[in-house]
Amino acid sequence: MTPTAADLDRLLQVVAGGDRGAFGAIYDAFAPTVFGLVRRVIRNDAIAEEVLQEVMLELWRTAPRYDRARGSARAWVHTIAHRRAVDRVRAEEAARRRDVAAERPERPYDSVVEHIERAEDRASVTLSLNSLTDLQRETIELSYYGGLTYDEISIRLAIPVNTVKTRMRDGLTRLRGTYEARR
Amino acid sequence: MSHEQELSMAAPYVLDALDDLDRARFERHLAQCEECVEEVAALRSGLDEIADATALAPPPHVRAQVLEQIETIEQEPRVEPVPIERPRTWSSVALAAIAALVIAIGAVLVTSTDPLDELLALPDTRVVAVGVTDAYAGSGSVDAVVSGDSETVYLRLENLEAPSDGTVYAAWLIGDNGADPAGLFVPDSDGAVTLVLDGSAGEGVAVGITLEPAGGSPLPTTDVLFLGVLG
């Protein structure tokens, strides 16, 4: 039986009370989406697995701070997961740049930014992002999956920062419309 | 930054497309702005759709590892939700157009953000939001960026009022021996300035900001306007 959003909110509140047993259910409910999101951003199995664990431990530690009034359990979990994934990919990139600058041999996991395009990965994400214009999709992919800041995207695409931010906003708004229309 | 500019940061914030400093600054704004909180929540709901589409079965051994690890990990204490403060309205302060940044004694004003960006990219760098004291009535904010070894401290200040004629802002590093001068500075016409402090942030060391006569003072002579522990 798939837990509803309300079930998950309640479950998280139980975990917030210190219930370690209930955390198993939280893990089962969220590990697939968390791992999928993290793996998409980090594109390296070993590091993605590390970050999955870190996210789960952070969910456990900070559950008491979850405030239902501020948003759903899903939103809270995915926010934490995505932030950790992006912070990690940026740290790995910075380390790789330092290695290159110091002319040290690059670490084996510099495949962090290699493009592992699996057919099913492309298809599933394309379906979700289908409703976006090409420009909106590009901006969201570069930021949400690529870990770039809006400044970096502006430089890479040679477009003004305000254009980047507008595409992000319009893209997110459109995604929300699609989501609500489907429910 | 105008409120329209702040609001435009909501979408990059939701996508985690902000660097640590911008993120810290925007989160501080969120603590005071209900409109932006709502904007963030609305934009974030668009991402729920994507999460399902990218779900992937994790390696099976991770579950047991995580459940074993939480046996010995304490949760953080529950925090009472803080009501969103109404935005404070400030009397308008005319910022004097300052043509040139003053290169000050003991501090180096940073005109390019590259060294700071490099520091921010390091994993053990910490960003500390420096608190406002009761003596300060303006709308300025201060963030400190401290290197992992605590040897390098940048301050980034925004929305700072121009000091009146004959005065200058002074940064202090405050430790067991009292306050050591760490640099003098003047904001640009937007009220912003970034500088690297002359000194380091050891354990328990705090940074303080005061207004001093031009040329600085060996010790603070006026009330501390911003104060925060760096170590």
Short mmCIF file of C-alpha atoms in Angstrom, two decimals:
data_model
loop_
_atom_site.label_atom_id
_atom_site.label_comp_id
_atom_site.label_asym_id
_atom_site.label_seq_id
_atom_site.Cartn_x
_atom_site.Cartn_y
_atom_site.Cartn_z
CA MET A 1 0.00 0.00 0.00
CA THR A 2 1.55 3.26 -1.07
CA PRO A 3 1.58 5.84 1.70
CA THR A 4 -0.25 9.05 0.86
CA ALA A 5 1.32 12.45 1.31
CA ALA A 6 -0.61 12.88 4.55
CA ASP A 7 0.64 9.48 5.76
CA LEU A 8 4.21 10.56 5.13
CA ASP A 9 3.74 13.88 6.92
CA ARG A 10 2.40 12.03 9.96
CA LEU A 11 5.14 9.43 9.77
CA LEU A 12 7.79 12.09 9.75
CA GLN A 13 6.24 13.71 12.80
CA VAL A 14 6.42 10.35 14.57
CA VAL A 15 10.08 10.10 13.65
CA ALA A 16 10.53 13.64 14.94
CA GLY A 17 9.47 12.30 18.31
CA GLY A 18 12.48 9.96 18.33
CA ASP A 19 10.89 6.77 17.00
CA ARG A 20 13.76 4.84 15.39
CA GLY A 21 11.43 2.05 14.32
CA ALA A 22 9.30 4.44 12.30
CA PHE A 23 12.42 5.68 10.53
CA GLY A 24 12.64 2.39 8.66
CA ALA A 25 9.34 3.28 6.98
CA ILE A 26 10.69 6.73 6.15
CA TYR A 27 13.72 5.11 4.56
CA ASP A 28 11.54 2.80 2.48
CA ALA A 29 9.27 5.62 1.40
CA PHE A 30 12.00 8.04 0.37
CA ALA A 31 15.21 6.17 -0.46
CA PRO A 32 14.28 5.56 -4.12
CA THR A 33 13.45 9.16 -4.94
CA VAL A 34 16.35 10.47 -2.86
CA PHE A 35 18.83 8.07 -4.44
CA GLY A 36 17.50 8.76 -7.92
CA LEU A 37 17.80 12.50 -7.45
CA VAL A 38 21.26 12.28 -5.92
CA ARG A 39 22.48 9.86 -8.60
CA ARG A 40 21.23 12.17 -11.33
CA VAL A 41 23.18 15.09 -9.96
CA ILE A 42 26.31 13.25 -8.93
CA ARG A 43 26.51 10.68 -11.76
CA ASN A 44 28.85 8.42 -9.84
CA ASP A 45 27.56 5.31 -8.07
CA ALA A 46 29.99 5.27 -5.16
CA ILE A 47 29.62 8.92 -4.27
CA ALA A 48 25.85 8.84 -4.81
CA GLU A 49 25.61 5.99 -2.32
CA GLU A 50 27.65 7.98 0.23
CA VAL A 51 25.43 11.00 -0.19
CA LEU A 52 22.27 8.85 0.09
CA GLN A 53 23.48 7.72 3.51
CA GLU A 54 24.38 11.27 4.54
CA VAL A 55 20.93 12.49 3.49
CA MET A 56 19.19 9.73 5.44
CA LEU A 57 21.21 10.48 8.55
CA GLU A 58 20.44 14.17 8.18
CA LEU A 59 16.73 13.39 7.86
CA TRP A 60 16.93 11.43 11.10
CA ARG A 61 18.92 14.10 12.97
CA THR A 62 16.87 17.07 11.85
CA ALA A 63 13.38 15.48 11.79
CA PRO A 64 12.41 17.41 14.95
CA ARG A 65 12.80 20.59 12.93
CA TYR A 66 10.28 19.48 10.30
CA ASP A 67 7.31 21.85 10.41
CA ARG A 68 4.21 20.62 8.62
CA ALA A 69 2.98 24.19 8.27
CA ARG A 70 5.99 25.02 6.12
CA GLY A 71 5.47 22.24 3.57
CA SER A 72 5.01 18.53 2.92
CA ALA A 73 7.36 15.81 4.09
CA ARG A 74 8.22 15.06 0.45
CA ALA A 75 9.24 18.65 -0.21
CA TRP A 76 11.34 18.71 2.95
CA VAL A 77 13.10 15.44 2.15
CA HIS A 78 13.84 16.32 -1.48
CA THR A 79 15.08 19.78 -0.55
CA ILE A 80 17.63 18.28 1.83
CA ALA A 81 18.62 15.59 -0.66
CA HIS A 82 19.09 17.98 -3.55
CA ARG A 83 21.07 20.49 -1.53
CA ARG A 84 23.49 17.83 -0.30
CA ALA A 85 23.91 16.46 -3.80
CA VAL A 86 24.68 19.87 -5.27
CA ASP A 87 27.07 20.79 -2.43
CA ARG A 88 28.90 17.49 -2.99
CA VAL A 89 29.17 17.84 -6.76
CA ARG A 90 30.51 21.37 -6.37
CA ALA A 91 33.08 20.22 -3.81
CA GLU A 92 34.18 17.42 -6.12
CA GLU A 93 34.48 19.84 -9.02
CA ALA A 94 36.53 22.25 -6.94
CA ALA A 95 38.81 19.43 -5.83
CA ARG A 96 39.24 18.33 -9.41
CA ARG A 97 40.11 21.88 -10.49
CA ARG A 98 42.68 22.10 -7.70
CA ASP A 99 44.19 18.78 -8.79
CA VAL A 100 44.44 20.02 -12.34
CA ALA A 101 45.98 23.32 -11.24
CA ALA A 102 48.54 21.53 -9.08
CA GLU A 103 49.16 19.04 -11.86
CA ARG A 104 48.35 16.19 -9.57
CA PRO A 105 46.96 13.00 -11.07
CA GLU A 106 43.19 13.34 -11.15
CA ARG A 107 41.24 11.19 -8.76
CA PRO A 108 39.46 8.13 -10.12
CA TYR A 109 36.08 9.59 -9.33
CA ASP A 110 36.47 12.62 -11.53
CA SER A 111 33.91 10.83 -13.67
CA VAL A 112 31.58 12.88 -11.48
CA VAL A 113 30.87 15.12 -14.44
CA GLU A 114 30.98 12.52 -17.16
CA HIS A 115 27.77 12.06 -19.03
CA ILE A 116 26.32 8.68 -18.33
CA GLU A 117 23.31 8.76 -20.54
CA ARG A 118 21.20 5.73 -19.97
CA ALA A 119 18.22 5.45 -22.27
CA GLU A 120 15.76 5.09 -19.43
CA ASP A 121 17.22 8.08 -17.57
CA ARG A 122 16.74 10.34 -20.54
CA ALA A 123 13.23 9.11 -21.21
CA SER A 124 11.90 9.48 -17.70
CA VAL A 125 13.19 12.96 -17.14
CA THR A 126 12.28 14.11 -20.64
CA LEU A 127 8.70 13.11 -19.95
CA SER A 128 8.53 15.35 -16.92
CA LEU A 129 10.29 18.23 -18.55
CA ASN A 130 8.29 17.78 -21.75
CA SER A 131 6.00 20.64 -20.97
CA LEU A 132 8.83 23.15 -20.84
CA THR A 133 10.24 25.20 -23.66
CA ASP A 134 13.72 24.16 -24.77
CA LEU A 135 15.23 27.19 -23.09
CA GLN A 136 13.45 26.55 -19.80
CA ARG A 137 14.44 22.90 -19.84
CA GLU A 138 18.06 23.73 -20.56
CA THR A 139 18.22 26.19 -17.66
CA ILE A 140 16.61 23.77 -15.24
CA GLU A 141 18.80 20.88 -16.33
CA LEU A 142 21.99 22.92 -15.98
CA SER A 143 21.04 24.06 -12.49
CA TYR A 144 18.96 21.29 -10.97
CA TYR A 145 20.98 18.40 -12.38
CA GLY A 146 24.19 20.14 -13.30
CA GLY A 147 24.70 21.97 -10.02
CA LEU A 148 25.55 25.27 -11.72
CA THR A 149 24.67 28.59 -10.09
CA TYR A 150 22.60 31.10 -12.04
CA ASP A 151 25.76 33.18 -12.48
CA GLU A 152 27.61 30.24 -13.99
CA ILE A 153 24.70 29.47 -16.33
CA SER A 154 24.58 33.11 -17.42
CA ILE A 155 28.27 32.91 -18.32
CA ARG A 156 28.06 29.52 -19.99
CA LEU A 157 25.10 30.45 -22.16
CA ALA A 158 26.19 34.09 -22.60
CA ILE A 159 22.80 35.42 -21.53
CA PRO A 160 21.89 38.01 -18.87
CA VAL A 161 21.36 36.77 -15.31
CA ASN A 162 17.82 38.12 -15.33
CA THR A 163 17.02 35.95 -18.34
CA VAL A 164 18.36 32.92 -16.50
CA LYS A 165 16.26 33.66 -13.43
CA THR A 166 13.13 34.30 -15.50
CA ARG A 167 13.50 31.00 -17.37
CA MET A 168 13.96 29.22 -14.07
CA ARG A 169 10.85 30.79 -12.62
CA ASP A 170 8.72 30.21 -15.72
CA GLY A 171 9.94 26.63 -16.03
CA LEU A 172 9.15 25.81 -12.40
CA THR A 173 5.74 27.44 -12.68
CA ARG A 174 4.98 25.42 -15.77
CA LEU A 175 6.10 22.19 -14.11
CA ARG A 176 3.80 22.92 -11.23
CA GLY A 177 0.89 23.46 -13.65
CA THR A 178 1.55 20.08 -15.30
CA TYR A 179 1.76 18.37 -11.92
CA GLU A 180 -1.47 19.82 -10.66
CA ALA A 181 -3.29 19.11 -13.91
CA ARG A 182 -2.34 15.44 -13.67
CA ARG A 183 -3.56 14.92 -10.12
CA MET B 1 18.69 44.94 -3.27
CA SER B 2 15.13 45.91 -4.19
CA HIS B 3 12.38 43.55 -3.20
CA GLU B 4 11.78 42.64 -6.83
CA GLN B 5 15.41 41.54 -7.01
CA GLU B 6 15.05 39.52 -3.83
CA LEU B 7 11.94 37.83 -5.22
CA SER B 8 13.83 36.95 -8.38
CA MET B 9 16.21 34.90 -6.25
CA ALA B 10 13.40 32.54 -5.25
CA ALA B 11 13.60 30.39 -8.39
CA PRO B 12 17.39 29.92 -8.28
CA TYR B 13 17.08 29.23 -4.55
CA VAL B 14 14.55 26.46 -5.16
CA LEU B 15 16.84 24.92 -7.79
CA ASP B 16 19.88 25.25 -5.45
CA ALA B 17 21.42 27.49 -8.09
CA LEU B 18 22.88 29.94 -5.59
CA ASP B 19 26.36 29.94 -4.12
CA ASP B 20 26.74 29.66 -0.33
CA LEU B 21 26.85 33.40 0.25
CA ASP B 22 23.77 34.18 -1.86
CA ARG B 23 21.96 31.28 -0.28
CA ALA B 24 22.76 32.50 3.26
CA ARG B 25 21.67 35.99 2.37
CA PHE B 26 18.41 34.84 0.79
CA GLU B 27 17.59 32.61 3.74
CA ARG B 28 18.08 35.57 6.02
CA HIS B 29 15.62 37.48 3.82
CA LEU B 30 13.14 34.58 3.96
CA ALA B 31 13.09 34.88 7.74
CA GLN B 32 11.52 38.30 7.29
CA CYS B 33 9.43 38.04 4.15
CA GLU B 34 6.21 36.10 3.93
CA GLU B 35 5.77 36.87 0.24
CA CYS B 36 9.06 35.26 -0.65
CA VAL B 37 8.35 32.25 1.56
CA GLU B 38 5.12 31.70 -0.37
CA GLU B 39 6.87 32.16 -3.69
CA VAL B 40 9.46 29.54 -2.70
CA ALA B 41 6.77 27.07 -1.64
CA ALA B 42 4.84 27.59 -4.88
CA LEU B 43 7.91 27.12 -7.08
CA ARG B 44 9.10 24.13 -5.10
CA SER B 45 5.88 22.20 -5.75
CA GLY B 46 6.87 22.02 -9.42
CA LEU B 47 9.83 19.83 -8.48
CA ASP B 48 7.74 17.11 -6.83
CA GLU B 49 6.87 15.80 -10.28
CA ILE B 50 10.51 15.32 -11.21
CA ALA B 51 11.41 13.40 -8.07
CA ASP B 52 9.07 10.53 -8.97
CA ALA B 53 10.30 10.41 -12.54
CA THR B 54 13.91 9.91 -11.49
CA ALA B 55 13.40 7.37 -8.68
CA LEU B 56 16.00 4.61 -8.56
CA ALA B 57 16.31 1.57 -6.30
CA PRO B 58 19.23 2.13 -3.95
CA PRO B 59 21.83 -0.59 -3.29
CA PRO B 60 20.13 -3.02 -0.87
CA HIS B 61 22.84 -2.98 1.82
CA VAL B 62 22.41 0.73 2.54
CA ARG B 63 19.16 0.32 4.45
CA ALA B 64 20.66 -1.81 7.22
CA GLN B 65 23.70 0.46 7.44
CA VAL B 66 21.57 3.56 7.91
CA LEU B 67 19.27 1.97 10.49
CA GLU B 68 22.29 0.73 12.44
CA GLN B 69 23.93 4.14 12.34
CA ILE B 70 20.91 6.00 13.69
CA GLU B 71 20.99 3.84 16.81
CA THR B 72 23.82 5.96 18.11
CA ILE B 73 22.89 9.32 16.62
CA GLU B 74 20.93 11.88 18.61
CA GLN B 75 18.31 14.04 17.00
CA GLU B 76 18.57 17.81 17.13
CA PRO B 77 16.24 19.53 19.57
CA ARG B 78 12.84 20.62 18.39
CA VAL B 79 12.73 24.35 17.70
CA GLU B 80 9.65 26.47 18.13
CA PRO B 81 8.57 27.88 14.75
CA VAL B 82 9.64 31.51 14.60
CA PRO B 83 6.87 33.84 13.43
CA ILE B 84 7.83 35.75 10.32
CA GLU B 85 8.87 39.23 11.36
CA ARG B 86 7.21 42.10 9.63
CA PRO B 87 9.75 43.87 7.46
CA ARG B 88 11.24 46.79 9.32
CA THR B 89 10.87 50.11 7.57
CA TRP B 90 13.94 52.26 7.64
CA SER B 91 14.09 55.99 7.36
CA SER B 92 15.59 56.64 3.97
CA VAL B 93 19.30 57.15 4.16
CA ALA B 94 20.80 58.96 1.23
CA LEU B 95 23.91 57.04 0.36
CA ALA B 96 26.59 59.40 -0.76
CA ALA B 97 28.00 58.52 -4.15
CA ILE B 98 31.45 57.30 -3.33
CA ALA B 99 33.68 57.54 -6.34
CA ALA B 100 36.60 55.46 -5.17
CA LEU B 101 36.97 52.75 -2.58
CA VAL B 102 39.34 53.68 0.21
CA ILE B 103 42.26 51.30 0.45
CA ALA B 104 42.51 51.05 4.17
CA ILE B 105 45.13 50.41 6.75
CA GLY B 106 45.49 46.79 7.67
CA ALA B 107 42.82 45.37 5.38
CA VAL B 108 42.66 44.56 1.72
CA LEU B 109 39.47 45.53 -0.10
CA VAL B 110 38.51 42.86 -2.57
CA THR B 111 37.55 44.19 -5.98
CA SER B 112 37.16 40.85 -7.70
CA THR B 113 35.24 38.05 -6.11
CA ASP B 114 37.45 35.31 -7.56
CA PRO B 115 39.52 34.60 -4.43
CA LEU B 116 36.37 34.62 -2.37
CA ASP B 117 34.62 32.27 -4.84
CA GLU B 118 37.59 29.94 -4.62
CA LEU B 119 37.37 29.94 -0.84
CA LEU B 120 33.64 29.33 -0.94
CA ALA B 121 34.16 26.30 -3.15
CA LEU B 122 36.24 24.53 -0.50
CA PRO B 123 34.27 22.04 1.58
CA ASP B 124 35.54 23.10 5.00
CA THR B 125 34.92 26.81 4.50
CA ARG B 126 32.21 28.16 6.77
CA VAL B 127 29.90 31.12 6.28
CA VAL B 128 28.86 32.89 9.47
CA ALA B 129 26.00 35.40 9.54
CA VAL B 130 27.28 38.17 11.78
CA GLY B 131 24.60 39.52 14.09
CA VAL B 132 23.29 43.05 14.41
CA THR B 133 23.49 44.72 17.83
CA ASP B 134 20.96 47.03 19.47
CA ALA B 135 23.26 49.94 18.71
CA TYR B 136 22.65 49.53 14.98
CA ALA B 137 19.51 50.96 13.42
CA GLY B 138 20.27 50.50 9.73
CA SER B 139 19.36 47.74 7.29
CA GLY B 140 22.86 46.45 6.66
CA SER B 141 24.00 42.85 6.87
CA VAL B 142 27.35 41.19 7.36
CA ASP B 143 28.49 37.70 6.46
CA ALA B 144 31.88 36.29 7.35
CA VAL B 145 33.51 33.64 5.20
CA VAL B 146 36.12 31.73 7.20
CA SER B 147 38.61 29.24 5.77
CA GLY B 148 38.75 25.74 7.22
CA ASP B 149 42.00 26.48 9.05
CA SER B 150 40.52 29.74 10.38
CA GLU B 151 43.48 31.66 8.98
CA THR B 152 41.55 33.64 6.37
CA VAL B 153 38.46 35.70 7.08
CA TYR B 154 36.48 37.61 4.47
CA LEU B 155 33.70 39.97 5.40
CA ARG B 156 30.94 40.75 2.98
CA LEU B 157 28.79 43.71 3.96
CA GLU B 158 25.67 44.97 2.23
CA ASN B 159 23.22 47.85 2.55
CA LEU B 160 25.59 49.68 4.80
CA GLU B 161 24.98 53.40 5.30
CA ALA B 162 27.79 55.67 4.22
CA PRO B 163 29.77 56.80 7.25
CA SER B 164 29.42 60.50 8.00
CA ASP B 165 32.26 62.83 7.08
CA GLY B 166 35.40 62.18 9.01
CA THR B 167 34.46 58.66 10.07
CA VAL B 168 35.17 55.22 8.69
CA TYR B 169 34.01 51.67 9.51
CA ALA B 170 36.45 49.54 11.47
CA ALA B 171 36.56 45.77 11.80
CA TRP B 172 37.95 44.18 14.96
CA LEU B 173 38.98 40.64 15.82
CA ILE B 174 38.08 40.13 19.44
CA GLY B 175 39.74 37.40 21.47
CA ASP B 176 41.17 36.85 24.92
CA ASN B 177 43.45 39.86 24.54
CA GLY B 178 40.62 42.21 23.67
CA ALA B 179 39.94 43.82 20.33
CA ASP B 180 42.63 43.95 17.65
CA PRO B 181 42.18 46.23 14.65
CA ALA B 182 41.49 44.11 11.58
CA GLY B 183 40.83 46.71 8.91
CA LEU B 184 39.11 49.95 7.97
CA PHE B 185 36.62 50.27 5.13
CA VAL B 186 33.97 52.35 3.43
CA PRO B 187 31.08 50.89 1.40
CA ASP B 188 30.52 51.67 -2.28
CA SER B 189 27.51 53.61 -3.54
CA ASP B 190 25.32 50.49 -3.23
CA GLY B 191 26.33 50.10 0.39
CA ALA B 192 28.39 47.01 -0.34
CA VAL B 193 31.98 46.12 0.46
CA THR B 194 34.01 42.94 0.62
CA LEU B 195 37.29 42.78 2.46
CA VAL B 196 39.73 40.28 3.85
CA LEU B 197 40.59 40.87 7.49
CA ASP B 198 44.05 41.40 8.86
CA GLY B 199 44.14 38.51 11.30
CA SER B 200 42.69 35.08 11.87
CA ALA B 201 39.66 33.52 13.50
CA GLY B 202 40.83 31.19 16.24
CA GLU B 203 38.54 29.42 18.65
CA GLY B 204 36.14 31.78 20.37
CA VAL B 205 37.32 34.75 18.32
CA ALA B 206 34.59 37.20 17.37
CA VAL B 207 34.42 39.88 14.72
CA GLY B 208 33.01 43.31 15.58
CA ILE B 209 32.32 46.42 13.50
CA THR B 210 32.35 50.01 14.80
CA LEU B 211 32.52 53.50 13.36
CA GLU B 212 35.80 55.25 14.10
CA PRO B 213 37.41 58.59 13.23
CA ALA B 214 39.12 58.57 9.83
CA GLY B 215 42.45 56.82 10.17
CA GLY B 216 41.09 54.41 12.74
CA SER B 217 41.77 53.92 16.44
CA PRO B 218 43.89 51.46 18.39
CA LEU B 219 40.78 50.36 20.30
CA PRO B 220 37.04 50.73 19.57
CA THR B 221 35.77 54.15 20.62
CA THR B 222 32.09 53.73 19.74
CA ASP B 223 29.36 51.12 20.21
CA VAL B 224 29.77 47.86 18.35
CA LEU B 225 27.27 47.69 15.47
CA PHE B 226 27.76 44.09 14.36
CA LEU B 227 29.15 41.23 16.38
CA GLY B 228 29.56 37.53 15.68
CA VAL B 229 31.66 34.61 16.86
CA LEU B 230 33.75 33.14 14.06
CA GLY B 231 35.44 30.17 15.70
#
